[in-house]
XYZ file of N, CA and C in Angstrom:
486
model
N 231.786 -123.027 -255.720
C 232.443 -121.599 -256.190
C 233.938 -121.977 -257.179
N 235.189 -122.379 -255.947
C 236.194 -123.028 -256.190
C 236.402 -124.129 -256.823
N 235.321 -124.654 -257.663
C 235.194 -125.941 -257.992
C 235.186 -125.483 -259.944
N 234.596 -124.331 -260.106
C 234.548 -124.100 -261.081
C 235.841 -123.531 -261.549
N 236.945 -123.191 -260.834
C 238.205 -122.708 -261.557
C 239.119 -124.293 -261.664
N 239.506 -124.097 -263.308
C 239.870 -125.465 -263.401
C 241.622 -125.585 -262.801
N 242.640 -124.550 -262.455
C 243.720 -124.626 -262.378
C 243.583 -125.063 -260.568
N 242.339 -125.207 -259.841
C 242.291 -125.177 -258.392
C 241.820 -126.767 -258.252
N 242.544 -127.472 -257.525
C 241.997 -128.821 -257.090
C 241.002 -128.313 -255.968
N 239.508 -128.761 -255.887
C 239.098 -128.234 -254.788
C 238.760 -129.705 -253.889
N 238.763 -130.124 -252.252
C 238.523 -131.012 -251.785
C 237.397 -130.563 -250.617
N 236.090 -131.181 -250.437
C 235.196 -130.610 -248.945
C 235.578 -131.657 -248.225
N 235.869 -131.280 -247.548
C 235.802 -132.603 -245.804
C 236.240 -131.853 -244.862
N 236.438 -132.235 -243.461
C 236.567 -132.075 -242.591
C 237.974 -131.547 -241.990
N 238.118 -130.551 -241.197
C 239.314 -130.245 -240.785
C 239.830 -131.149 -239.162
N 240.437 -131.402 -239.181
C 241.086 -131.765 -237.555
C 241.975 -130.411 -237.358
N 241.412 -130.207 -236.055
C 242.400 -128.952 -235.304
C 243.137 -129.822 -234.265
N 244.473 -129.983 -234.785
C 245.375 -130.507 -233.141
C 245.960 -129.437 -232.259
N 245.969 -129.823 -231.306
C 247.158 -129.040 -230.468
C 248.088 -128.598 -230.476
N 249.304 -129.115 -231.664
C 250.480 -128.708 -231.956
C 250.749 -129.258 -232.797
N 251.514 -129.025 -233.214
C 252.492 -128.905 -234.502
C 252.440 -130.619 -235.009
N 253.320 -130.988 -234.132
C 254.044 -132.248 -233.730
C 253.513 -133.329 -233.662
N 253.628 -133.614 -232.048
C 252.629 -134.600 -231.838
C 250.687 -134.897 -232.254
N 250.266 -133.646 -232.360
C 248.566 -133.649 -232.711
C 248.808 -133.610 -234.055
N 249.456 -133.598 -234.672
C 249.348 -133.787 -236.268
C 249.902 -135.382 -236.846
N 250.869 -136.086 -236.061
C 251.213 -137.295 -236.165
C 252.566 -137.726 -236.442
N 253.190 -136.276 -236.403
C 254.881 -136.041 -237.051
C 255.556 -136.809 -236.308
N 256.584 -137.196 -237.291
C 257.622 -138.421 -235.915
C 259.346 -137.317 -236.307
N 258.934 -136.055 -236.024
C 260.173 -134.983 -236.225
C 260.449 -134.133 -235.089
N 259.796 -134.179 -233.898
C 259.209 -132.991 -233.103
C 259.916 -133.790 -231.711
N 260.303 -133.045 -230.551
C 261.025 -132.896 -229.534
C 261.086 -134.521 -228.714
N 259.713 -134.890 -229.128
C 258.874 -135.825 -228.394
C 258.066 -136.657 -229.603
N 258.411 -137.946 -229.751
C 257.583 -138.970 -230.152
C 257.462 -140.287 -229.915
N 256.207 -140.946 -229.318
C 256.321 -141.972 -228.449
C 255.448 -143.067 -229.738
N 255.203 -142.652 -230.938
C 254.696 -143.482 -231.489
C 255.805 -143.562 -233.003
N 255.714 -145.026 -233.870
C 256.398 -145.170 -234.953
C 255.338 -144.542 -236.073
N 255.829 -145.146 -237.460
C 255.478 -144.618 -238.626
C 254.201 -144.913 -238.503
N 254.318 -146.857 -238.633
C 252.819 -147.343 -238.681
C 251.785 -146.427 -238.261
N 252.219 -146.659 -236.779
C 250.896 -145.642 -235.911
C 250.728 -144.302 -236.098
N 251.717 -143.423 -236.978
C 251.218 -142.399 -237.520
C 250.451 -142.797 -239.160
N 250.560 -143.399 -239.526
C 249.845 -143.789 -240.786
C 248.541 -144.357 -240.764
N 248.499 -144.851 -239.783
C 246.978 -145.801 -238.862
C 246.035 -144.628 -238.575
N 246.772 -143.734 -237.719
C 246.007 -142.334 -237.454
C 245.688 -141.408 -238.449
N 246.659 -141.095 -239.419
C 245.896 -140.789 -240.621
C 244.907 -141.170 -241.377
N 245.018 -142.177 -241.432
C 244.218 -142.891 -242.363
C 242.721 -142.950 -241.626
N 242.716 -143.327 -240.204
C 241.868 -143.349 -239.511
C 240.933 -141.705 -239.880
N 241.551 -140.939 -239.561
C 241.318 -139.658 -239.646
C 240.580 -139.500 -241.031
N 241.366 -140.236 -241.991
C 240.978 -140.096 -243.328
C 239.370 -140.849 -243.757
N 239.145 -141.624 -242.998
C 238.276 -142.601 -243.005
C 237.286 -141.950 -242.431
N 237.027 -140.729 -241.212
C 236.359 -140.197 -240.840
C 235.763 -138.861 -242.103
N 236.570 -138.649 -242.691
C 236.124 -137.315 -243.647
C 237.294 -136.295 -243.657
N 238.199 -136.240 -242.697
C 239.350 -135.345 -242.459
C 240.096 -135.500 -243.590
N 240.266 -134.166 -243.991
C 241.098 -133.824 -245.539
C 241.961 -132.995 -245.026
N 242.140 -132.569 -243.686
C 243.187 -131.126 -243.333
C 243.580 -131.099 -242.145
N 244.992 -131.070 -241.943
C 244.774 -131.126 -240.225
C 245.618 -129.836 -239.791
N 245.300 -128.939 -239.395
C 245.781 -127.449 -238.584
C 245.544 -127.061 -237.151
N 245.813 -126.020 -236.609
C 246.178 -125.360 -235.121
C 245.140 -124.506 -235.047
N 244.693 -124.095 -236.065
C 244.290 -122.843 -235.601
C 242.672 -122.512 -235.653
N 241.785 -123.074 -236.679
C 240.450 -122.787 -236.501
C 239.653 -123.027 -235.868
N 240.070 -124.145 -234.287
C 238.995 -123.996 -233.756
C 239.293 -122.658 -232.529
N 240.504 -122.304 -232.533
C 240.216 -121.104 -231.459
C 239.579 -119.716 -232.506
N 239.860 -119.864 -234.215
C 239.287 -119.244 -234.529
C 237.650 -118.752 -234.561
N 237.257 -120.352 -234.513
C 235.618 -120.380 -234.230
C 235.570 -120.316 -233.554
N 235.802 -120.652 -232.401
C 235.750 -120.131 -230.730
C 235.379 -118.822 -230.616
N 235.825 -117.801 -230.812
C 236.125 -116.357 -230.772
C 235.469 -115.814 -231.503
N 235.138 -116.328 -232.741
C 233.987 -115.930 -233.497
C 232.673 -116.420 -233.364
N 232.334 -117.229 -232.477
C 231.375 -118.072 -231.605
C 231.227 -116.732 -230.580
N 231.960 -116.805 -229.833
C 231.585 -115.828 -228.190
C 231.332 -114.665 -229.096
N 231.832 -114.467 -230.150
C 231.525 -112.375 -230.565
C 230.490 -112.288 -230.924
N 229.634 -113.571 -231.693
C 228.659 -113.746 -232.569
C 228.712 -113.275 -233.687
N 229.767 -113.525 -234.277
C 230.224 -113.056 -235.835
C 230.561 -114.161 -236.665
N 229.569 -113.984 -237.511
C 230.300 -115.555 -238.849
C 231.644 -115.360 -239.078
N 231.843 -116.662 -239.234
C 233.268 -116.669 -239.633
C 233.357 -118.068 -240.355
N 234.489 -118.347 -241.457
C 234.806 -119.352 -242.171
C 236.328 -119.760 -242.120
N 236.369 -121.082 -241.965
C 238.102 -121.357 -242.435
C 238.520 -122.379 -243.541
N 239.231 -121.532 -244.428
C 239.373 -121.703 -246.138
C 240.877 -122.315 -245.636
N 241.346 -123.424 -246.105
C 242.429 -124.402 -246.013
C 243.080 -123.912 -246.998
N 244.759 -123.952 -247.315
C 245.640 -124.358 -248.144
C 246.098 -125.856 -247.710
N 246.225 -126.885 -248.588
C 246.833 -128.349 -248.190
C 247.811 -128.280 -249.156
N 249.115 -128.410 -248.258
C 250.344 -128.100 -249.104
C 250.819 -129.950 -249.571
N 250.685 -130.637 -248.545
C 251.513 -131.783 -248.615
C 249.938 -132.700 -248.000
N 250.256 -134.323 -248.816
C 249.622 -135.302 -248.270
C 250.440 -136.209 -247.589
N 249.643 -135.764 -246.334
C 250.580 -136.337 -245.087
C 250.314 -137.960 -244.820
N 250.020 -138.940 -245.654
C 250.002 -139.974 -246.137
C 251.297 -140.298 -247.042
N 251.963 -138.990 -247.446
C 253.165 -139.626 -248.225
C 254.525 -138.826 -247.865
N 254.284 -137.941 -246.868
C 255.469 -137.122 -246.746
C 255.216 -136.088 -245.397
N 256.210 -135.952 -244.393
C 255.612 -134.712 -243.659
C 256.408 -133.318 -243.751
N 256.728 -133.225 -245.098
C 257.675 -132.570 -245.847
C 257.321 -131.894 -247.010
N 257.398 -130.260 -247.120
C 257.361 -130.254 -248.682
C 258.175 -130.296 -249.292
N 257.672 -130.638 -250.991
C 258.563 -131.325 -251.986
C 259.094 -129.785 -252.402
N 260.037 -129.745 -253.291
C 260.897 -128.866 -253.920
C 259.859 -128.180 -254.416
N 259.110 -128.628 -255.556
C 257.610 -128.572 -256.095
C 256.899 -128.003 -255.497
N 256.427 -128.042 -254.091
C 255.810 -127.715 -253.486
C 256.218 -125.638 -252.881
N 257.529 -125.924 -252.831
C 258.170 -124.880 -252.121
C 257.732 -123.648 -253.446
N 257.979 -124.171 -254.585
C 257.975 -123.538 -255.999
C 256.446 -122.550 -255.965
N 255.625 -123.435 -255.559
C 254.482 -123.085 -255.740
C 253.537 -122.523 -254.450
N 254.495 -122.282 -253.698
C 254.316 -121.771 -252.459
C 253.066 -120.555 -252.416
N 253.828 -119.525 -253.268
C 253.543 -117.991 -252.676
C 251.747 -118.365 -253.704
N 252.041 -119.131 -254.643
C 250.560 -119.363 -255.329
C 249.585 -119.897 -254.634
N 250.207 -121.128 -254.303
C 248.719 -121.655 -253.221
C 248.234 -120.891 -252.189
N 249.078 -119.989 -251.736
C 248.678 -119.567 -250.160
C 247.472 -118.039 -251.238
N 247.973 -117.420 -251.790
C 246.965 -116.744 -252.601
C 245.345 -116.846 -252.781
N 245.152 -118.449 -253.419
C 244.271 -118.701 -253.975
C 242.984 -118.843 -252.592
N 243.112 -118.918 -251.502
C 241.918 -118.678 -250.660
C 241.782 -117.202 -250.297
N 242.703 -116.267 -250.343
C 241.975 -114.960 -251.101
C 241.284 -114.463 -251.942
N 241.281 -114.939 -253.139
C 240.770 -115.089 -254.268
C 239.404 -115.382 -254.082
N 239.285 -116.574 -253.138
C 238.365 -117.564 -252.986
C 237.290 -116.628 -252.361
N 237.439 -116.044 -251.248
C 236.619 -115.199 -250.119
C 236.271 -114.101 -250.465
N 237.078 -113.322 -251.429
C 236.773 -112.125 -252.218
C 235.756 -112.143 -253.327
N 235.532 -113.783 -253.762
C 234.715 -113.554 -254.922
C 233.465 -113.994 -253.733
N 233.440 -114.862 -252.590
C 232.770 -115.130 -252.348
C 231.833 -113.934 -251.230
N 232.430 -112.632 -251.047
C 232.059 -112.007 -250.148
C 231.846 -110.376 -251.240
N 232.274 -110.649 -252.297
C 231.414 -110.209 -253.921
C 229.977 -110.815 -253.779
N 229.853 -111.603 -254.041
C 228.750 -112.438 -254.119
C 227.842 -112.186 -253.479
N 228.019 -112.048 -252.013
C 227.002 -112.403 -250.906
C 227.166 -110.706 -250.601
N 227.468 -109.789 -251.242
C 226.905 -108.196 -250.853
C 226.031 -107.781 -252.509
N 226.043 -108.457 -253.086
C 225.739 -108.469 -254.518
C 226.452 -107.233 -255.290
N 227.981 -107.983 -255.151
C 228.447 -106.434 -255.963
C 229.340 -107.647 -257.554
N 228.951 -107.185 -258.495
C 229.170 -107.632 -260.061
C 230.693 -106.501 -260.818
N 231.284 -107.326 -261.402
C 232.548 -106.108 -261.919
C 231.795 -106.275 -263.345
N 231.494 -104.731 -263.856
C 230.754 -104.466 -265.115
C 232.188 -103.684 -265.902
N 231.965 -103.628 -266.679
C 233.129 -103.060 -267.843
C 231.821 -101.447 -268.056
N 232.590 -100.130 -268.079
C 231.652 -99.321 -267.934
C 232.214 -98.922 -269.968
N 231.697 -97.593 -270.716
C 231.841 -97.613 -271.520
C 233.121 -97.012 -272.448
N 234.224 -97.142 -271.488
C 235.370 -96.915 -272.114
C 236.347 -98.673 -271.814
N 235.753 -99.073 -271.053
C 235.965 -100.762 -271.289
C 236.785 -101.346 -270.306
N 237.033 -100.096 -269.348
C 237.567 -100.340 -268.057
C 236.606 -100.567 -266.777
N 236.846 -102.104 -266.159
C 236.339 -103.006 -265.213
C 235.759 -102.253 -263.838
N 234.769 -102.132 -263.613
C 234.245 -101.037 -262.204
C 233.272 -101.898 -261.401
N 233.545 -101.736 -260.077
C 232.391 -102.786 -259.191
C 230.890 -101.970 -259.470
N 230.326 -103.158 -259.267
C 228.941 -102.164 -259.336
C 227.893 -102.856 -258.195
N 227.164 -102.246 -257.429
C 226.416 -102.863 -256.271
C 224.781 -103.039 -257.032
N 224.322 -104.497 -256.588
C 222.645 -105.121 -257.135
C 222.278 -104.729 -255.560
N 221.230 -104.135 -255.416
C 220.349 -104.120 -254.257
C 221.188 -103.510 -253.549
N 221.678 -102.550 -253.466
C 221.645 -101.188 -252.023
C 223.126 -101.063 -252.557
N 223.797 -100.263 -251.332
C 225.318 -100.108 -250.954
C 226.117 -101.687 -250.332
N 227.076 -101.343 -250.288
C 227.808 -102.433 -249.576
C 227.609 -102.028 -247.743
N 227.137 -102.926 -247.278
C 227.444 -103.041 -245.928
C 228.760 -103.287 -245.356
N 230.107 -102.508 -244.823
C 231.470 -102.825 -244.572
C 230.913 -103.990 -243.196
N 230.307 -104.170 -242.828
C 230.092 -105.144 -241.607
C 229.567 -106.559 -242.090
N 228.851 -106.668 -242.990
C 228.338 -107.514 -243.429
C 229.788 -108.326 -244.495
N 230.066 -107.499 -245.164
C 231.163 -107.818 -245.845
C 232.360 -108.619 -245.313
N 232.727 -107.827 -244.229
C 233.620 -108.354 -243.321
C 232.996 -109.522 -242.560
N 232.418 -109.728 -242.289
C 231.461 -111.171 -241.963
C 231.074 -112.061 -242.609
N 230.920 -112.339 -243.871
C 230.366 -113.157 -244.856
C 231.252 -114.328 -244.808
N 230.674 -115.084 -244.823
C 230.997 -116.497 -244.616
C 230.195 -117.742 -243.831
N 230.674 -118.920 -243.579
C 229.934 -120.210 -243.093
C 230.047 -119.689 -241.646
N 229.413 -120.732 -241.166
C 229.069 -120.890 -239.634
C 230.331 -121.231 -238.833
N 231.109 -120.261 -238.147
C 231.882 -120.765 -237.519
C 231.365 -122.037 -236.267
N 231.747 -123.110 -235.919
C 232.152 -124.067 -235.383
C 232.986 -124.538 -234.495
N 232.530 -124.831 -233.109
C 233.756 -124.718 -232.087
C 233.160 -126.737 -231.804
N 232.071 -127.544 -232.198
C 232.083 -128.733 -231.402
C 233.274 -129.861 -232.252
N 233.844 -130.254 -231.057
C 234.567 -131.616 -231.544
C 235.627 -130.961 -232.173
N 236.659 -132.148 -232.606
C 237.744 -131.435 -233.519
C 237.829 -131.721 -234.704
N 236.540 -132.168 -235.546
C 236.191 -132.157 -236.758
C 235.509 -131.031 -237.549
N 235.902 -130.048 -238.045
C 234.904 -128.875 -238.649
C 234.357 -128.809 -239.967
N 233.524 -129.863 -240.112
C 232.874 -129.833 -241.064
C 231.756 -128.432 -241.663
N 232.716 -127.670 -242.333
C 232.047 -126.495 -242.470
C 231.986 -126.048 -244.134
N 231.453 -126.673 -244.831
C 231.400 -126.923 -245.568
C 232.197 -125.109 -246.814
N 232.628 -125.205 -247.923
C 232.864 -123.924 -248.726
C 231.709 -124.328 -249.671
N 230.589 -123.082 -250.108
C 229.695 -123.287 -250.964
C 229.968 -122.277 -252.126
N 229.610 -122.831 -253.231
C 229.702 -121.785 -254.733
C 228.226 -121.474 -254.642
């Protein structure tokens, strides 16, 4: 779905869910650091070669909670920096931050609309308004539409399909 948007670079891959922000993600600027820059790069390259394209801390807990509650859920991430190049956001990344973090909301909104059969049509006055195809919107379905939450291992290969 997002692959059709020319303004959005889309990469499908695994997410490494780390225990913390510093050591678990291979950062060198935490209170404790028992490895070198070379160790960090080796770790990140190994994760990349295994299909990891993102590192964060929340998806495993979120997926576990969804699984326990019997609710379908999905994780959509925005990756701001290439960790093989830097651990910090550039000035350009900071300037684009608001735009980048809004993208998942737009993507998820389009996905939910499609899942519940919502299409945007123009009425006679040219105003755009939602219309339902195949029945009324089921709020529970709209709130829980998404991919399957997964709790197995550190690599959550949950594809975002379009």
